[in-house]
Coordinates of C-alpha atoms in Angstrom, one line a residue:
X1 CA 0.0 0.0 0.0
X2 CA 1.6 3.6 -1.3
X3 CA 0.3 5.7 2.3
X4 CA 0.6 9.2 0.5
X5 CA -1.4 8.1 -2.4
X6 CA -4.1 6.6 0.1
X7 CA -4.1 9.3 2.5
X8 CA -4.3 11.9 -0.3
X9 CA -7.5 9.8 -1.9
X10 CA -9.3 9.9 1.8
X11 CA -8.4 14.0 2.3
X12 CA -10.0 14.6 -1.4
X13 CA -12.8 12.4 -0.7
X14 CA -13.7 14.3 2.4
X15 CA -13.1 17.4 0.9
X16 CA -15.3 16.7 -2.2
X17 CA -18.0 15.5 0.3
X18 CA -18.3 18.3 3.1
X19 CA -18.2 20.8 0.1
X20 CA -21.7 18.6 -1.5
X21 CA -19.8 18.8 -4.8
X22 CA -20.9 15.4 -6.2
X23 CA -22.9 15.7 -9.3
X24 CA -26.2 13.2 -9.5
X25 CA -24.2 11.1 -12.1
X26 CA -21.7 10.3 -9.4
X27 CA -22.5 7.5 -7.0
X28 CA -21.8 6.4 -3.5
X29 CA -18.8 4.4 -3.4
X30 CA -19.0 0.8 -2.4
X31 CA -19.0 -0.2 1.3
X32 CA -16.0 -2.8 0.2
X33 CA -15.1 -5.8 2.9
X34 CA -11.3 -5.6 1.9
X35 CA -9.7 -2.8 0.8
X36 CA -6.2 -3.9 0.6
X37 CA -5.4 -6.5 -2.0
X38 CA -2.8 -8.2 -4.0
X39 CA -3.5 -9.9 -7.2
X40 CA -1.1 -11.6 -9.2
X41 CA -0.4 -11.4 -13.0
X42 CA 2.8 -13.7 -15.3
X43 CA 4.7 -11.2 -17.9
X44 CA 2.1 -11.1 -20.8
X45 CA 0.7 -7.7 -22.5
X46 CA -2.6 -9.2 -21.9
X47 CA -2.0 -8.0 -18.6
X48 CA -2.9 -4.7 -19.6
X49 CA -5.9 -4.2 -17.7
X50 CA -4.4 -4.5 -14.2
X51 CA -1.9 -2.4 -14.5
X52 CA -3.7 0.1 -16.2
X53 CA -6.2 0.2 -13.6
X54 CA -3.3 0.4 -11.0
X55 CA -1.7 3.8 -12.8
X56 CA -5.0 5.4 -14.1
X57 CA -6.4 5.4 -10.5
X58 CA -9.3 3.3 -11.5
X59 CA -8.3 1.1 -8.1
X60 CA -8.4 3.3 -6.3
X61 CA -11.0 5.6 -6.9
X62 CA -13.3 2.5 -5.7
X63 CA -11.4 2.5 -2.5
X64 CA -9.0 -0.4 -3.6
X65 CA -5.8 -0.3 -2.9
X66 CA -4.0 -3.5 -4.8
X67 CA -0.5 -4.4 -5.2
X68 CA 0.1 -6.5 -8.4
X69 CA 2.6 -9.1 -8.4
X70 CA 4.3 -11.4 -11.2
X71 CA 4.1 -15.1 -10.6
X72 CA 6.9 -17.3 -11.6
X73 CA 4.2 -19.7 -13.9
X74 CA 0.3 -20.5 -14.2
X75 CA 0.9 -23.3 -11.8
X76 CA 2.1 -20.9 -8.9
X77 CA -0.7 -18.3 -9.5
X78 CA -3.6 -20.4 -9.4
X79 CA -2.3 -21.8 -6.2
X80 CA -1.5 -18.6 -4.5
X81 CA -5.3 -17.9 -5.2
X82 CA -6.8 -21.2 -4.0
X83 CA -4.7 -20.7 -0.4
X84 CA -5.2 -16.9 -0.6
X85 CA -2.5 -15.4 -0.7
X86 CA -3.2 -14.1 -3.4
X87 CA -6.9 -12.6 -3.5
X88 CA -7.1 -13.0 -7.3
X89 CA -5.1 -13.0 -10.7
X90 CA -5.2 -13.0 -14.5
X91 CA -5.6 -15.9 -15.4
X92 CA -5.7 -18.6 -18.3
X93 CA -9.7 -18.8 -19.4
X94 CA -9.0 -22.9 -18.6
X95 CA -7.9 -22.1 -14.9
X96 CA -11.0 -21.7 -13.6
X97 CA -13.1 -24.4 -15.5
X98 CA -10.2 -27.0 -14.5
X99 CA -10.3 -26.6 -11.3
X100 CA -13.9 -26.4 -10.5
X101 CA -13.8 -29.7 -12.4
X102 CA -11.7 -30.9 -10.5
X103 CA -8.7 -31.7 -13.7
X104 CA -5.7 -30.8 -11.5
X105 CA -6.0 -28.5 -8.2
X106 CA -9.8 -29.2 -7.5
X107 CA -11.2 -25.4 -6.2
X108 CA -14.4 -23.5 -6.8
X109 CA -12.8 -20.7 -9.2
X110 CA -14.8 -18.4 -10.7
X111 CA -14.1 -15.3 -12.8
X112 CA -16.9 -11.7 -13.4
X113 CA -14.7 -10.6 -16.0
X114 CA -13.1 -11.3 -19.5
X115 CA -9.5 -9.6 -19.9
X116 CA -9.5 -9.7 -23.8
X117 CA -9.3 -11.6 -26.8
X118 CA -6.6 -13.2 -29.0
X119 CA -2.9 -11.9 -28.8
X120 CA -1.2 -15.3 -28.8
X121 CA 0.6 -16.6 -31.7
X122 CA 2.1 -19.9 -33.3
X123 CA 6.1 -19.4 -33.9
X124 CA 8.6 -22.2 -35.3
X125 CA 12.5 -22.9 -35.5
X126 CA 14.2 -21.0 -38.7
X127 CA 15.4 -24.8 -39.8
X128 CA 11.3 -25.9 -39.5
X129 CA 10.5 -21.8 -41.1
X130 CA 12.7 -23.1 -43.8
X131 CA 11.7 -26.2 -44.3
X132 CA 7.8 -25.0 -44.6
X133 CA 8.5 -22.3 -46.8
X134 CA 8.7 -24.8 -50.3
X135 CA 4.8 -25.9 -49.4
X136 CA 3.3 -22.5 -49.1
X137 CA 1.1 -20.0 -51.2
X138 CA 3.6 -17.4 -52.5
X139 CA 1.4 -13.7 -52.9
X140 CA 2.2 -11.3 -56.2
X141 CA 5.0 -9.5 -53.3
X142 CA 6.4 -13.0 -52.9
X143 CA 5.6 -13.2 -49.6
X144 CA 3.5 -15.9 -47.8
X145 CA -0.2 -15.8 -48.0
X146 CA -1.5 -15.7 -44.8
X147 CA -3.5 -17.6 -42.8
X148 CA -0.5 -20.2 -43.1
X149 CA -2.1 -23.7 -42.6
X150 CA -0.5 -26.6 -40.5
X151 CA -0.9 -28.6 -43.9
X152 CA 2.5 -27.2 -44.6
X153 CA 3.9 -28.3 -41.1
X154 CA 2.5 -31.6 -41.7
X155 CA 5.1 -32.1 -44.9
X156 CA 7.9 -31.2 -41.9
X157 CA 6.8 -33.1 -39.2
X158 CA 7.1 -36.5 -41.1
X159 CA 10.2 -35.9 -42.6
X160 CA 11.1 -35.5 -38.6
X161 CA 9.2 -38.8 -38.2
X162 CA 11.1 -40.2 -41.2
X163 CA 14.2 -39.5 -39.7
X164 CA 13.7 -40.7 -36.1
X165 CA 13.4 -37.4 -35.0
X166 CA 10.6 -36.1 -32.4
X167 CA 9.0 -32.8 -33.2
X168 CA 8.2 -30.8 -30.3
X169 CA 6.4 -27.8 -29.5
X170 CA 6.0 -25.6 -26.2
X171 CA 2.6 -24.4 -24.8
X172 CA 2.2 -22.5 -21.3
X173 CA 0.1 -24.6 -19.5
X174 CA -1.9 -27.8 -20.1
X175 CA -5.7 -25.8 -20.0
X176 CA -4.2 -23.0 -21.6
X177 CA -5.6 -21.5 -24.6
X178 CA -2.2 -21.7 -26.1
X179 CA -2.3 -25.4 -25.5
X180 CA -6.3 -25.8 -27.5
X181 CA -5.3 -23.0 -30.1
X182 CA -2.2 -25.4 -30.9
X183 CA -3.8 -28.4 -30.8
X184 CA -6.2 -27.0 -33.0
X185 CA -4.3 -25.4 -35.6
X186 CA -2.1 -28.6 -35.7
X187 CA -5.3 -31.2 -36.1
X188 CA -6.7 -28.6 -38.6
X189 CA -3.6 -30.0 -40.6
X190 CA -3.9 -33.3 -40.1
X191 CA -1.3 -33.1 -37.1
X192 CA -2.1 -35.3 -34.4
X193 CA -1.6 -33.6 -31.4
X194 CA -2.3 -36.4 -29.2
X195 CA -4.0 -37.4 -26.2
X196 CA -5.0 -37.1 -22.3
X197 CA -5.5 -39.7 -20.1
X198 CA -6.2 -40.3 -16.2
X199 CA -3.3 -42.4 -16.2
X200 CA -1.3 -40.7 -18.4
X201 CA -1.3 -36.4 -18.3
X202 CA 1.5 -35.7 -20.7
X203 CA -1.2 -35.2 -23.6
X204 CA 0.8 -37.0 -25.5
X205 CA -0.9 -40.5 -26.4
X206 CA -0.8 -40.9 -30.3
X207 CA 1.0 -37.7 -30.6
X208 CA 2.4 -36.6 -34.2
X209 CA 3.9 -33.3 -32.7
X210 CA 4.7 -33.4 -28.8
X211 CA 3.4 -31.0 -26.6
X212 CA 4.9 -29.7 -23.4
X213 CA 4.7 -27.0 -21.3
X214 CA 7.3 -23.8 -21.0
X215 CA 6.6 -20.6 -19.0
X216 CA 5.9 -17.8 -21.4
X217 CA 9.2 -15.8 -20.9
X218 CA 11.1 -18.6 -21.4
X219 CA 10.0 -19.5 -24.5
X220 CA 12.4 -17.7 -27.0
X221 CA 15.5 -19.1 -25.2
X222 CA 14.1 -22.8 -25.2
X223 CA 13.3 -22.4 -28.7
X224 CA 17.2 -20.7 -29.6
X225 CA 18.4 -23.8 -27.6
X226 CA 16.9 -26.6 -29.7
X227 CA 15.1 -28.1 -27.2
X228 CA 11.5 -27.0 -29.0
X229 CA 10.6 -26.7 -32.2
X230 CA 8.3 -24.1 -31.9
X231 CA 5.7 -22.7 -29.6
X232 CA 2.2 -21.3 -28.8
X233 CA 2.3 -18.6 -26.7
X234 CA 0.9 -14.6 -26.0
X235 CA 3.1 -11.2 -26.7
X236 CA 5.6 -9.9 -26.4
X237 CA 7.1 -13.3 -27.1
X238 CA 6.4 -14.3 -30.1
X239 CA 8.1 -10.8 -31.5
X240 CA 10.5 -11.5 -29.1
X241 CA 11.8 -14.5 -31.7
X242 CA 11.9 -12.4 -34.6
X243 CA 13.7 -9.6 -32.9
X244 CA 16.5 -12.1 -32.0
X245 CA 16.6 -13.6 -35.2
X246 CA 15.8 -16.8 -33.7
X247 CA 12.5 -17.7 -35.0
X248 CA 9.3 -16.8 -37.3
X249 CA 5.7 -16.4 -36.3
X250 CA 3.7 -17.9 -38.3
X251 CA -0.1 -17.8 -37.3
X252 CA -1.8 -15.4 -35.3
X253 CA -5.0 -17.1 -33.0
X254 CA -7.3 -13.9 -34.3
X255 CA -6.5 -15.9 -37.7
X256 CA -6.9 -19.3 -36.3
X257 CA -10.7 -18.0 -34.7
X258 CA -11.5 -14.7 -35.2
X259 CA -11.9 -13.1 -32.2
X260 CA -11.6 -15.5 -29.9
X261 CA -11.8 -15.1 -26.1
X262 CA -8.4 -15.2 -24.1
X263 CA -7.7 -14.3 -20.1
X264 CA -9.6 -14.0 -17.6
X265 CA -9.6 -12.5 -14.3
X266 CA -9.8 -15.3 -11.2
X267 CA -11.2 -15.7 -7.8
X268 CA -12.4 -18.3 -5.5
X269 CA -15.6 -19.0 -4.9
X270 CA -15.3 -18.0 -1.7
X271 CA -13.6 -14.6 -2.1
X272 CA -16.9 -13.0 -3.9
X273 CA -19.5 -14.6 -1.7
X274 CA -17.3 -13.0 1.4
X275 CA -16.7 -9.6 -0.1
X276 CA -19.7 -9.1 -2.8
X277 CA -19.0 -5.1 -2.5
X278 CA -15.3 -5.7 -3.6
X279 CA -15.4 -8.3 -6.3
X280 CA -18.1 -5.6 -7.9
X281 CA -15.5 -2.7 -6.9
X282 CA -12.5 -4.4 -8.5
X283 CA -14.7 -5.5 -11.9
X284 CA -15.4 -1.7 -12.1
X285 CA -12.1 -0.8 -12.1
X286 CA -11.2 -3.6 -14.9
X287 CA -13.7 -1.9 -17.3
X288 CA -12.9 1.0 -17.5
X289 CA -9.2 -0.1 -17.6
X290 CA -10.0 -2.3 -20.9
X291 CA -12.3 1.3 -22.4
X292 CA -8.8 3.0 -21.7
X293 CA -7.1 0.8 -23.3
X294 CA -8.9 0.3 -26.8
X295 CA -10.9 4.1 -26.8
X296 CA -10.6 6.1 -29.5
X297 CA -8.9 3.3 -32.0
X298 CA -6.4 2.5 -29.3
X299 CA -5.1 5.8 -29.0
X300 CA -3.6 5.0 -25.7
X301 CA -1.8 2.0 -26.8
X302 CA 1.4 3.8 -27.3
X303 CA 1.8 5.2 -23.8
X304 CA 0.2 1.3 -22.7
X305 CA 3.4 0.2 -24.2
X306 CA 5.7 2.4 -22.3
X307 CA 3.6 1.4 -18.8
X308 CA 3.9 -2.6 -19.5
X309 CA 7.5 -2.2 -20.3
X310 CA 8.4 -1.1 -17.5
X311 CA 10.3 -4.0 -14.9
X312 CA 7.4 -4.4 -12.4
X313 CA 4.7 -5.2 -15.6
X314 CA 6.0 -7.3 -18.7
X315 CA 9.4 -5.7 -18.6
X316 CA 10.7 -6.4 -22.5
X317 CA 11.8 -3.8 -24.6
X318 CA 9.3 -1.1 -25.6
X319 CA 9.8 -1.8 -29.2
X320 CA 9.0 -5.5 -28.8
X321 CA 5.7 -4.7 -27.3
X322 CA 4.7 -2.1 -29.6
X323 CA 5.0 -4.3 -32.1
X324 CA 1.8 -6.4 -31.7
X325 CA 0.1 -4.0 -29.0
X326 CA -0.3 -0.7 -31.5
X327 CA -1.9 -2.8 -34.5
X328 CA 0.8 -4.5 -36.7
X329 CA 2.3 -7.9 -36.1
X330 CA 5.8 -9.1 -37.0
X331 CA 6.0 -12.5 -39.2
X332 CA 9.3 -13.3 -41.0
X333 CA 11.7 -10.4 -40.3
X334 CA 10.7 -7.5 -42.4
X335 CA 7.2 -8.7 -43.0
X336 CA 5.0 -6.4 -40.9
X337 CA 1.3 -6.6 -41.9
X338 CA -1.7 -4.4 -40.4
X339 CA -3.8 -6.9 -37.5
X340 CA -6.2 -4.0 -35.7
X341 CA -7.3 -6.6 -33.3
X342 CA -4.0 -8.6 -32.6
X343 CA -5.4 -7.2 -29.1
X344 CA -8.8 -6.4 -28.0
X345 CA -9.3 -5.5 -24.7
X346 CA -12.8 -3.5 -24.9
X347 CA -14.4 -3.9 -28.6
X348 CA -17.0 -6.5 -29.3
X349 CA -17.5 -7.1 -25.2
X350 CA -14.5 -8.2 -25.0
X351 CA -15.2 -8.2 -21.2
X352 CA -18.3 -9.5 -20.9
X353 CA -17.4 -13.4 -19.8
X354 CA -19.5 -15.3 -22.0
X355 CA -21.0 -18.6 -20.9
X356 CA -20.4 -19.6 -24.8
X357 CA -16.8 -18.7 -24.2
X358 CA -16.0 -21.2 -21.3
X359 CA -18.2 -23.9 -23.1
X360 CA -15.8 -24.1 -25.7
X361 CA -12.8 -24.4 -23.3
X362 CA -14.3 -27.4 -22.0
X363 CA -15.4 -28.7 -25.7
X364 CA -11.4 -28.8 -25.6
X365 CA -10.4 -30.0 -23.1
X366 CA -13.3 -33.3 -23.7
X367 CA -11.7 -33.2 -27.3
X368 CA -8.1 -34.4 -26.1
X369 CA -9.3 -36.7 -22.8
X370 CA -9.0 -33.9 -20.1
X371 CA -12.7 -34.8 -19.3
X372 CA -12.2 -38.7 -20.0
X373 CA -15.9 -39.6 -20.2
X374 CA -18.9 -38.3 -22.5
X375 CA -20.9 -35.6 -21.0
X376 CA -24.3 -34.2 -21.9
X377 CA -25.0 -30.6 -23.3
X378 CA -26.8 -30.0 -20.2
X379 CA -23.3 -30.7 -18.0
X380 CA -21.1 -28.3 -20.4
X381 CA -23.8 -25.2 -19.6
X382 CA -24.4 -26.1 -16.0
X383 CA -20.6 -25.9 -15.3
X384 CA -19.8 -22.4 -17.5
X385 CA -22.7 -21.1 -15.0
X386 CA -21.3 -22.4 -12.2
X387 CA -17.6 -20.8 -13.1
X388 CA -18.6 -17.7 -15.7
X389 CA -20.1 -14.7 -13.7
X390 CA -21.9 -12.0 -16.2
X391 CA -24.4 -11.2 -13.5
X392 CA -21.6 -9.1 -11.5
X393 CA -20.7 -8.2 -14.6
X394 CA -23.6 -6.4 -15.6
X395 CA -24.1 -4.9 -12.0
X396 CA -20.7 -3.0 -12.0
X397 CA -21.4 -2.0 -15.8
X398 CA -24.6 -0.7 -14.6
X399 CA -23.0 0.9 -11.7
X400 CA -20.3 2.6 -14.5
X401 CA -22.9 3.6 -16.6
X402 CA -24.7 5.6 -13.7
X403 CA -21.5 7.2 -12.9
X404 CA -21.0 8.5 -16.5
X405 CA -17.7 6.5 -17.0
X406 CA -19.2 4.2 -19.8
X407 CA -21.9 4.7 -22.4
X408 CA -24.7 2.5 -22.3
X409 CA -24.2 0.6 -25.5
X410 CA -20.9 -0.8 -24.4
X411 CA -22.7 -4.0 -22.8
X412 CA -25.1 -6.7 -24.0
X413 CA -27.3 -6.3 -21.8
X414 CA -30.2 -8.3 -23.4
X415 CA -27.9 -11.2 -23.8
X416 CA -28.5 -15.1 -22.7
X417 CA -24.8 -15.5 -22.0
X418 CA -23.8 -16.9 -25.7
X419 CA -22.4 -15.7 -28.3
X420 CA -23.8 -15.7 -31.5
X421 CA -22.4 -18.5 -33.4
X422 CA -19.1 -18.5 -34.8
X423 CA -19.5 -18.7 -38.2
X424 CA -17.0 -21.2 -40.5
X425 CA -15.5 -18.4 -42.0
X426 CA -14.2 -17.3 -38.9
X427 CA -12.4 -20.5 -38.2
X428 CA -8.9 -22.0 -40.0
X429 CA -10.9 -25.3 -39.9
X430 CA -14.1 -24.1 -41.8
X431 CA -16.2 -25.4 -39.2
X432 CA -18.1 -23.0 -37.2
X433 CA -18.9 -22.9 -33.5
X434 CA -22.3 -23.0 -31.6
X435 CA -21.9 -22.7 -27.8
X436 CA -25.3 -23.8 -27.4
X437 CA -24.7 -27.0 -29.2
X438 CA -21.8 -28.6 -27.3
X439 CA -21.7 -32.5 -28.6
X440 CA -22.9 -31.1 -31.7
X441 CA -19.3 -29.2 -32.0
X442 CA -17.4 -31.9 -30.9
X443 CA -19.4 -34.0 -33.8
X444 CA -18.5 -32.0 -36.5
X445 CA -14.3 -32.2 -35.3
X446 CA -12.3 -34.6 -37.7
X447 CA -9.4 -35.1 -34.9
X448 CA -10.5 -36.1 -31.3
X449 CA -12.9 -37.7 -29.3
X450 CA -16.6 -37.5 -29.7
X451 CA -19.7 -39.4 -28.3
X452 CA -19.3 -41.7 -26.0
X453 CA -15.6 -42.3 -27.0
X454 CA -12.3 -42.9 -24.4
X455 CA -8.9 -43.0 -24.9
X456 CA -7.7 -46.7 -25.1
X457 CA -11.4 -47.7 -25.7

């Protein structure tokens, strides 16, 4: 806790109140049950919002006053928040669904808010870059036509399998959306990415590419040292590869699913039932950190850049960041191309967490034998309820609204909780999404399980 910055906000609160200078559009703040917190983040631009909130005040002006911390990996975080000493964290969307689920640490986490979506990307090796290159659409510049498809990493990897050689690839965390968006660029190719089993948790059963996990900074130097092949991960480290010359992005998840949800922000259970006032306190201050952060066609992102590269955020190099967090994205050295929405922290409700969003984290993680055993539609939307909180949500939006922070039309406020669905177009795969139709998706996948299907069985 920062005292002069604390005791200042209490002497201008006063002040503002004995004078009677609040307008009707500003409200009460919230009687919060804990005003001192500490949330922890891992060195990833998607942690915009926190530390936005943190310097633009938005913390504190609801009477929060937070420290944020970097964790060392996912695995750390999420059990800093199940034994509390953390009170809550960005998190990976799949944190909170495994673990009310009971697939790893079993706890009741649940999350009122959405960070963003996409910003991750797929990066290989120069020798595997080079070896692709032969099997892809050239463009009248010469240049690769993107999306790039696994189909021309297929031609690699078995030449690798020819040879005796395993191919292997780096994703954060097993229920991380690095890990699905992986898996399901590489099936999309004909890749397998192999399996999960109870007995067996490398997710590696029947594997054509094998999978394993590497904390996000350390992917770059993993990668330079041969030990992967390539990787799946968020910014700045996918640029981080072509700025040292040591690898080349090639697929962005906006172009593997179009918009696709990413982070979230996690608590337990527990936390929001014990302090309702704060949980709706610290959602309001996300919110209007994510407006900041994409108002005014992301005006802001340039002085975003300079605040997450600074040691205590991301703490890479300015230029690195900027390079996916102000609208372009790096592929092969030199080849910069316009992607808007790399990152989206506020457009298209970015925040609102969508119960269609978390059912197709668990469609995943049923798809490779995370979930072993079939489960009904009914079982996929009871447990996105159960985890997915839009009703807090929509109270702080409300609450924002009221106060004149946000406009009204920011927020779906006449929605069920699911997206409309994806359409095929929107997908590298050319098979759309329909939260609402769970086993239906799963169906219509060419690589994975389905119906009533086990691994081994």
């Amino acid at each position: 806790m920062n005292f002069t910055r604390r005791t200042a906000l209490a002497l201008s609160t006063l002040a503002l109140a004995s004078a009677s200078m609040l307008t009707p559009g500003q409200a009460e703040m919230l009687d919060v049950e804990k005003d001192e917190l500490k949330f922890g983040f891992i060195k990833l631009t998607d942690m915009a919002p926190l530390a936005i909130a943190y310097e633009k005040g938005y913390f504190e002006d609801e009477g929060l006053f937070v420290t944020l911390e970097p964790q060392a990996n996912w695995k750390v975080l999420l059990d800093r928040v199940i034994t509390g000493e953390l009170d809550g964290a960005h998190m990976l969307a799949g944190q909170p669904l495994a673990a009310t689920i009971g697939f790893g640490t079993k706890a009741h986490i649940v999350t009122p808010f959405s960070m963003d979506l996409n910003g991750n990307g797929i990066t290989v090796s120069n020798e595997v870059w080079e070896l692709m290159k032969p099997h892809l659409e050239k463009g009248p510049d010469g240049k690769p036509v993107h999306p790039i498809k696994a189909d021309a990493l297929k031609k690699v990897v078995d030449g690798f399998k020819a040879q005796g050689r395993p191919f292997n690839m780096g994703m954060v965390f097993p229920v991380s959306t690095h890990n699905y968006e992986l898996r399901y660029w590489l099936a999309s190719g004909g890749i397998h990415p192999g399996y999960y089993s109870p007995s067996d948790v490398s997710g590696q059963i029947g594997a054509d590419a094998l999978l394993s996990v590497t904390p996000p900074p350390q992917m770059p130097a993993t990668l330079e040292a041969g030990t992967i092949d390539g990787y799946c991960v968020g910014e700045p480290w996918n640029q981080a590869a072509v700025f040292k010359g040591i690898g080349v992005p090639v697929i962005t998840d906006y172009e593997i699913w179009k918009n696709n949800p990413e982070k979230v922000f996690g608590l337990t259970k527990e936390f929001t039932e014990e302090n309702p006032n704060t949980t709706l306190a610290l959602t309001k201050a996300l919110i209007r950190a994510a407006k900041w952060l994409d108002e005014n066609d992301n005006a802001n992102r340039a002085e975003a850049v300079e605040i997450l590269a600074r040691s205590e955020y991301v703490g890479a190099d300015a230029e690195v960041i900027a390079n996916s967090m102000t609208g372009t994205f790096e592929y092969e050295k030199g080849d910069k191309r316009a992607v808007p929405d790399f990152n989206v922290f506020y457009r298209y409700y970015a925040t609102y967490p969508y119960y269609s969003d978390a059912v197709w984290y668990l469609t995943q993680m049923r798809r490779w034998g995370q979930i072993p055993e079939a489960k009904s539609d009914e079982w996929f939307h009871e447990t996105a309820k159960s985890v997915y909180l839009p009703d807090i949500y929509l109270k702080a939006a409300r609450m924002l609204v009221d106060e004149g922070h946000v406009a009204e039309a920011d927020f779906p406020w006449d929605t069920d909780g699911y997206r409309a669905p994806t359409p095929a177009a929107d997908i590298i795969d050319g098979i759309a999404y329909d939260g609402k139709a769970p086993n239906d998706y799963l169906d219509s996948l060419t690589i994975g399980l389905k119906g009533e299907e086990v691994v081994g069985g």
